[in-house]
mmCIF file of N, CA and C in Angstrom:
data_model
loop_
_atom_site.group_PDB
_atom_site.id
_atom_site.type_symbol
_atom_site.label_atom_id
_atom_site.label_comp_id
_atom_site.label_asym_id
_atom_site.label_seq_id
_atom_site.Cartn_x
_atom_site.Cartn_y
_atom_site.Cartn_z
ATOM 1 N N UNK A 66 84.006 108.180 95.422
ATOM 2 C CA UNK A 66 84.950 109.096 94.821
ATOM 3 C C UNK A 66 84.465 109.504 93.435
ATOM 4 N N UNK A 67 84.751 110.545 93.010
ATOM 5 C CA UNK A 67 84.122 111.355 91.765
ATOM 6 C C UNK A 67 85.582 111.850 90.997
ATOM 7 N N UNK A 68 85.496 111.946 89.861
ATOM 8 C CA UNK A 68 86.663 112.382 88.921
ATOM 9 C C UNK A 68 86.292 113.608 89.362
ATOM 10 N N UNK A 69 88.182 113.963 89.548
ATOM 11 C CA UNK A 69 88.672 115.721 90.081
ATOM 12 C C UNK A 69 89.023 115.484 91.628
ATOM 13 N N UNK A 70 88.488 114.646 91.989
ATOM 14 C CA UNK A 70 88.916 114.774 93.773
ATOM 15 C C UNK A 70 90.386 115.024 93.999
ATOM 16 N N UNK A 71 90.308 115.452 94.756
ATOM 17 C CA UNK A 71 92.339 115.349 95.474
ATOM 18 C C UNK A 71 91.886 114.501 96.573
ATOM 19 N N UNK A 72 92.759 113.158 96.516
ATOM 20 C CA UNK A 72 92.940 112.342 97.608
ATOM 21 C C UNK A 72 94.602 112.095 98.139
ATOM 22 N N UNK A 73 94.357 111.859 99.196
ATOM 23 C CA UNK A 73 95.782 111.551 100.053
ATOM 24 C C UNK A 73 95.760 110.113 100.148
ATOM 25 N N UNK A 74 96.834 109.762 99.967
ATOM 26 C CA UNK A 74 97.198 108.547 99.610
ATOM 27 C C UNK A 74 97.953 108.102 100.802
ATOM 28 N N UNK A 75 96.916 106.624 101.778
ATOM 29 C CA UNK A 75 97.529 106.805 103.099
ATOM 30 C C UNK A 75 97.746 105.142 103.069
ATOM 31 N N UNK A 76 98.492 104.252 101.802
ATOM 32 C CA UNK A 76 98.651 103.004 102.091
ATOM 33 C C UNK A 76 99.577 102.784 100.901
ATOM 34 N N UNK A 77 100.697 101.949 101.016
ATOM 35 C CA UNK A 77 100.931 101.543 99.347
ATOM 36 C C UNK A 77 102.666 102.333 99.079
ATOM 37 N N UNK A 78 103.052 102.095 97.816
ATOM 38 C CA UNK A 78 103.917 102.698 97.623
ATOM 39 C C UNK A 78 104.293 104.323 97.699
ATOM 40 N N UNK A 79 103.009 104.660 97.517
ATOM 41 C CA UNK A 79 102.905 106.649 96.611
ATOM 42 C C UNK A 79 102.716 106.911 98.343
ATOM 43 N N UNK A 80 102.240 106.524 99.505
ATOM 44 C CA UNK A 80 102.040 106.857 100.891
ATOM 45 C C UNK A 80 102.601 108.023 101.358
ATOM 46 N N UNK A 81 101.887 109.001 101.300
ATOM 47 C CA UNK A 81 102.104 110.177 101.908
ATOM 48 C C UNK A 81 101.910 111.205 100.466
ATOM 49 N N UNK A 82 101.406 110.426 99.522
ATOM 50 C CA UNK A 82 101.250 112.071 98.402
ATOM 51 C C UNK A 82 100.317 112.329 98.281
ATOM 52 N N UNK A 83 99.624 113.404 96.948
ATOM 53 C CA UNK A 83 98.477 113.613 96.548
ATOM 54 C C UNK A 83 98.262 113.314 95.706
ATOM 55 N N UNK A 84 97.127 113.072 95.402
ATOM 56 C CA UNK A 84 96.549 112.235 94.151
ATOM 57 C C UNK A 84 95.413 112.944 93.249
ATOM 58 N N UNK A 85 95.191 112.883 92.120
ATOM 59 C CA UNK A 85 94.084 113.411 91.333
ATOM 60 C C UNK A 85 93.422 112.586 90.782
ATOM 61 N N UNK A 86 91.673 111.908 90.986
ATOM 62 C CA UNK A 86 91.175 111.022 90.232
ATOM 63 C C UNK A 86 90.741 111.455 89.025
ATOM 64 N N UNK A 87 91.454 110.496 88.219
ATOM 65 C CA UNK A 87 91.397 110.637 86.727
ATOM 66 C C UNK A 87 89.597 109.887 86.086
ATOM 67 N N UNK A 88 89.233 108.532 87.030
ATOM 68 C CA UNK A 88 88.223 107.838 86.922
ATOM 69 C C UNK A 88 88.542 106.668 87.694
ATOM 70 N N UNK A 89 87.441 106.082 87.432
ATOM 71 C CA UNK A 89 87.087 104.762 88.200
ATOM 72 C C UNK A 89 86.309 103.891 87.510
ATOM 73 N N UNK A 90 87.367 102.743 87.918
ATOM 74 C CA UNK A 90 87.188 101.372 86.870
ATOM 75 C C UNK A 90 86.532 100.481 87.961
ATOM 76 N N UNK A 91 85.649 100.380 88.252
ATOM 77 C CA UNK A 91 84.791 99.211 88.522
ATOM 78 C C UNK A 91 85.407 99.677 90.461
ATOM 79 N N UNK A 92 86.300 98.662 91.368
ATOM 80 C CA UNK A 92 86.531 98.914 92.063
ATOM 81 C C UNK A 92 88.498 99.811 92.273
ATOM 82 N N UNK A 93 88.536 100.013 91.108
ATOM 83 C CA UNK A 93 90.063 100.439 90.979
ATOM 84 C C UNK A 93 89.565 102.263 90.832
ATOM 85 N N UNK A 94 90.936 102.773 91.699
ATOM 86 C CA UNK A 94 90.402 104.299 91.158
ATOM 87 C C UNK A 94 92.109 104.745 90.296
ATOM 88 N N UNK A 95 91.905 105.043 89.135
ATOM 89 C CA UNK A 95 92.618 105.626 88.426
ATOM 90 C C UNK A 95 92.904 107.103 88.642
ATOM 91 N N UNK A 96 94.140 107.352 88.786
ATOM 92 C CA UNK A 96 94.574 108.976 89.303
ATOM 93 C C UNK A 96 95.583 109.278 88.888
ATOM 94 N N UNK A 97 96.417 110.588 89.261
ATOM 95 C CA UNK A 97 97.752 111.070 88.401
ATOM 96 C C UNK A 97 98.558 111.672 89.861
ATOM 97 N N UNK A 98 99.758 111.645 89.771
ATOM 98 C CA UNK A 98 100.363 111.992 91.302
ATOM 99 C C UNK A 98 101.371 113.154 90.523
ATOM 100 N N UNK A 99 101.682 114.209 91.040
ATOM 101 C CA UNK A 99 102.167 115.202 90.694
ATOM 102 C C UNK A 99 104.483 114.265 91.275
ATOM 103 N N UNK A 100 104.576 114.266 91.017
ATOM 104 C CA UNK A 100 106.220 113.909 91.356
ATOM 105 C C UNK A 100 107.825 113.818 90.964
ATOM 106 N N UNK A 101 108.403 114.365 91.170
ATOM 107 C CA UNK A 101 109.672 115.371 90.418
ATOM 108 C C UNK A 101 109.469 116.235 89.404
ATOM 109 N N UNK A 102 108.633 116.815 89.496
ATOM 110 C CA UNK A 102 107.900 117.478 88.203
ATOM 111 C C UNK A 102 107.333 117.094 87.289
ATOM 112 N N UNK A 103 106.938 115.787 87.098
ATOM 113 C CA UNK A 103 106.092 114.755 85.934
ATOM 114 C C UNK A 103 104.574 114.613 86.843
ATOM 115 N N UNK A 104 103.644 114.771 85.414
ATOM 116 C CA UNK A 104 102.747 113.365 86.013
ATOM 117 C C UNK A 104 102.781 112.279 85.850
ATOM 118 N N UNK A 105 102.578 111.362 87.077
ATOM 119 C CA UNK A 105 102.486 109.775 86.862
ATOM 120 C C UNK A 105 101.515 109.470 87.311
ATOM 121 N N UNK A 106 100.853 108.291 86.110
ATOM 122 C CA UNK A 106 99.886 107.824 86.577
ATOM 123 C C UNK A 106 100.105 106.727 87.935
ATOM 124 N N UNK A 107 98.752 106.656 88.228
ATOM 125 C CA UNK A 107 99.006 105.534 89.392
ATOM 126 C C UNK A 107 97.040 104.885 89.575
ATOM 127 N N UNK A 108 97.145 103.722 89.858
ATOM 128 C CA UNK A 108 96.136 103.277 90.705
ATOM 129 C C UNK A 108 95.943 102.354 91.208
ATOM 130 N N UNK A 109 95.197 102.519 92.288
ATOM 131 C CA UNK A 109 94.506 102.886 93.692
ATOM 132 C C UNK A 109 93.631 101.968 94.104
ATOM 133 N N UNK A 110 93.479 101.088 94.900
ATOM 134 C CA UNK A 110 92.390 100.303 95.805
ATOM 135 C C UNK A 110 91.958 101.687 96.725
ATOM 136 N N UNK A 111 90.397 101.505 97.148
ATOM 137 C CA UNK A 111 89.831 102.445 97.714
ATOM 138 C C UNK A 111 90.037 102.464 99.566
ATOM 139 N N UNK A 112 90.970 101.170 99.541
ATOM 140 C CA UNK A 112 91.915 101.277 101.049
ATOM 141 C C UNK A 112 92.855 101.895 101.053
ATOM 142 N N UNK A 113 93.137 102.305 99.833
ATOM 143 C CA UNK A 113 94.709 103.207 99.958
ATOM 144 C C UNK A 113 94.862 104.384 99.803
ATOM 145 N N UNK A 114 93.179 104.888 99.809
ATOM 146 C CA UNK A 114 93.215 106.889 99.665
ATOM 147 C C UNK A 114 92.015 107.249 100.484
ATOM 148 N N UNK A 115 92.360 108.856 100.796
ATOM 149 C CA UNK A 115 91.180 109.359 101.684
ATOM 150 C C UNK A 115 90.838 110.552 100.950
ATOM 151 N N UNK A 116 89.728 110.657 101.058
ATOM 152 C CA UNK A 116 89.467 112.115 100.459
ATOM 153 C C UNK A 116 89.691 113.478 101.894
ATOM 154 N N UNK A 117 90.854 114.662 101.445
ATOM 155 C CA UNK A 117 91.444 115.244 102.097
ATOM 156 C C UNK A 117 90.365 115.537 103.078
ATOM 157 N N UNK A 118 89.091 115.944 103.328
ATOM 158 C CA UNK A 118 88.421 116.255 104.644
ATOM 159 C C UNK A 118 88.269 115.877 105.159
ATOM 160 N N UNK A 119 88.427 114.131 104.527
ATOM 161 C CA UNK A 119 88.062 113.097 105.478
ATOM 162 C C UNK A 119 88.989 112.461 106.596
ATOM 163 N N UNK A 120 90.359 112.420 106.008
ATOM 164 C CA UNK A 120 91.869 112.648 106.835
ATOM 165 C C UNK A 120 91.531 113.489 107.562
ATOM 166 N N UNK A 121 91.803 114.616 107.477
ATOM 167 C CA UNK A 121 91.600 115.569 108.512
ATOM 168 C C UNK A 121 90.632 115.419 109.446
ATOM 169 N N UNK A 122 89.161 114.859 109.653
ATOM 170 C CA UNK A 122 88.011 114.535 110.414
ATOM 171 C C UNK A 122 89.283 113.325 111.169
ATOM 172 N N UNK A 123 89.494 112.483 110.503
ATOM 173 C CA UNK A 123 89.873 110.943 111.115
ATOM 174 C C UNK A 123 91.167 111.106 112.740
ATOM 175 N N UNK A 124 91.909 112.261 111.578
ATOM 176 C CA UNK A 124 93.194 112.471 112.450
ATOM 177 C C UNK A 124 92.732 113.463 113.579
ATOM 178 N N UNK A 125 91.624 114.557 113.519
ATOM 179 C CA UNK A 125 91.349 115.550 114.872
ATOM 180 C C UNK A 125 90.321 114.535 115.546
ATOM 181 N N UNK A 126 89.509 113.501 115.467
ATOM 182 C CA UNK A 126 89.042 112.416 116.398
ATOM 183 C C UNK A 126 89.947 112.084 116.914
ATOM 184 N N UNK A 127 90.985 111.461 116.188
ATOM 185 C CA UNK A 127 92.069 110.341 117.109
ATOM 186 C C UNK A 127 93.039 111.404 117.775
ATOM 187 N N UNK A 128 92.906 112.863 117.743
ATOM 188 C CA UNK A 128 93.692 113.685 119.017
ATOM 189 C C UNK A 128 92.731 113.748 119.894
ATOM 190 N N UNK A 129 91.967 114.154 119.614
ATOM 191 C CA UNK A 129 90.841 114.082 120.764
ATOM 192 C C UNK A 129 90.261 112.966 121.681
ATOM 193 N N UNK A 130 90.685 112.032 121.226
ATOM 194 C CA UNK A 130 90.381 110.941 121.512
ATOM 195 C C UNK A 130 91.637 110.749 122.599
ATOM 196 N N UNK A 131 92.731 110.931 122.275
ATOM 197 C CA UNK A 131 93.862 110.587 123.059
ATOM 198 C C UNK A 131 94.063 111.320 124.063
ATOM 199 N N UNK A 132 93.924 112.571 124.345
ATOM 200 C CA UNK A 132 93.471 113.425 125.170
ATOM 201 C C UNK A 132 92.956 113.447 126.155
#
């Protein structure tokens, strides 16, 4: 992950939002979540976000797959 990404956040409390990486601390990724109109910070184990193309690849395998 690289500062600026938009990741989807698919584990954890924030589960189901978007995320902006702010940086990355060693194995922690530091980001900002857009929510009731504030930013809040938040961070992130690298089990608990996907980078958005990569969701999308994961989820049209597993239709296809079921199919």
């Amino acid at each position: 992950y690289q500062e600026g990404d938009i990741l989807d956040v698919v584990d954890g409390p924030f589960a189901g939002q978007t995320a902006e990486v702010i940086s990355i601390q060693g194995s922690k990724i530091l980001g900002q979540l857009d929510m009731f109109g504030r930013i809040i910070p938040a961070e992130f184990t690298k089990e608990q976000v996907l980078k958005k193309w990569l969701l999308k690849k994961i989820l049209m395998t597993s239709v296809l797959t079921v199919r």
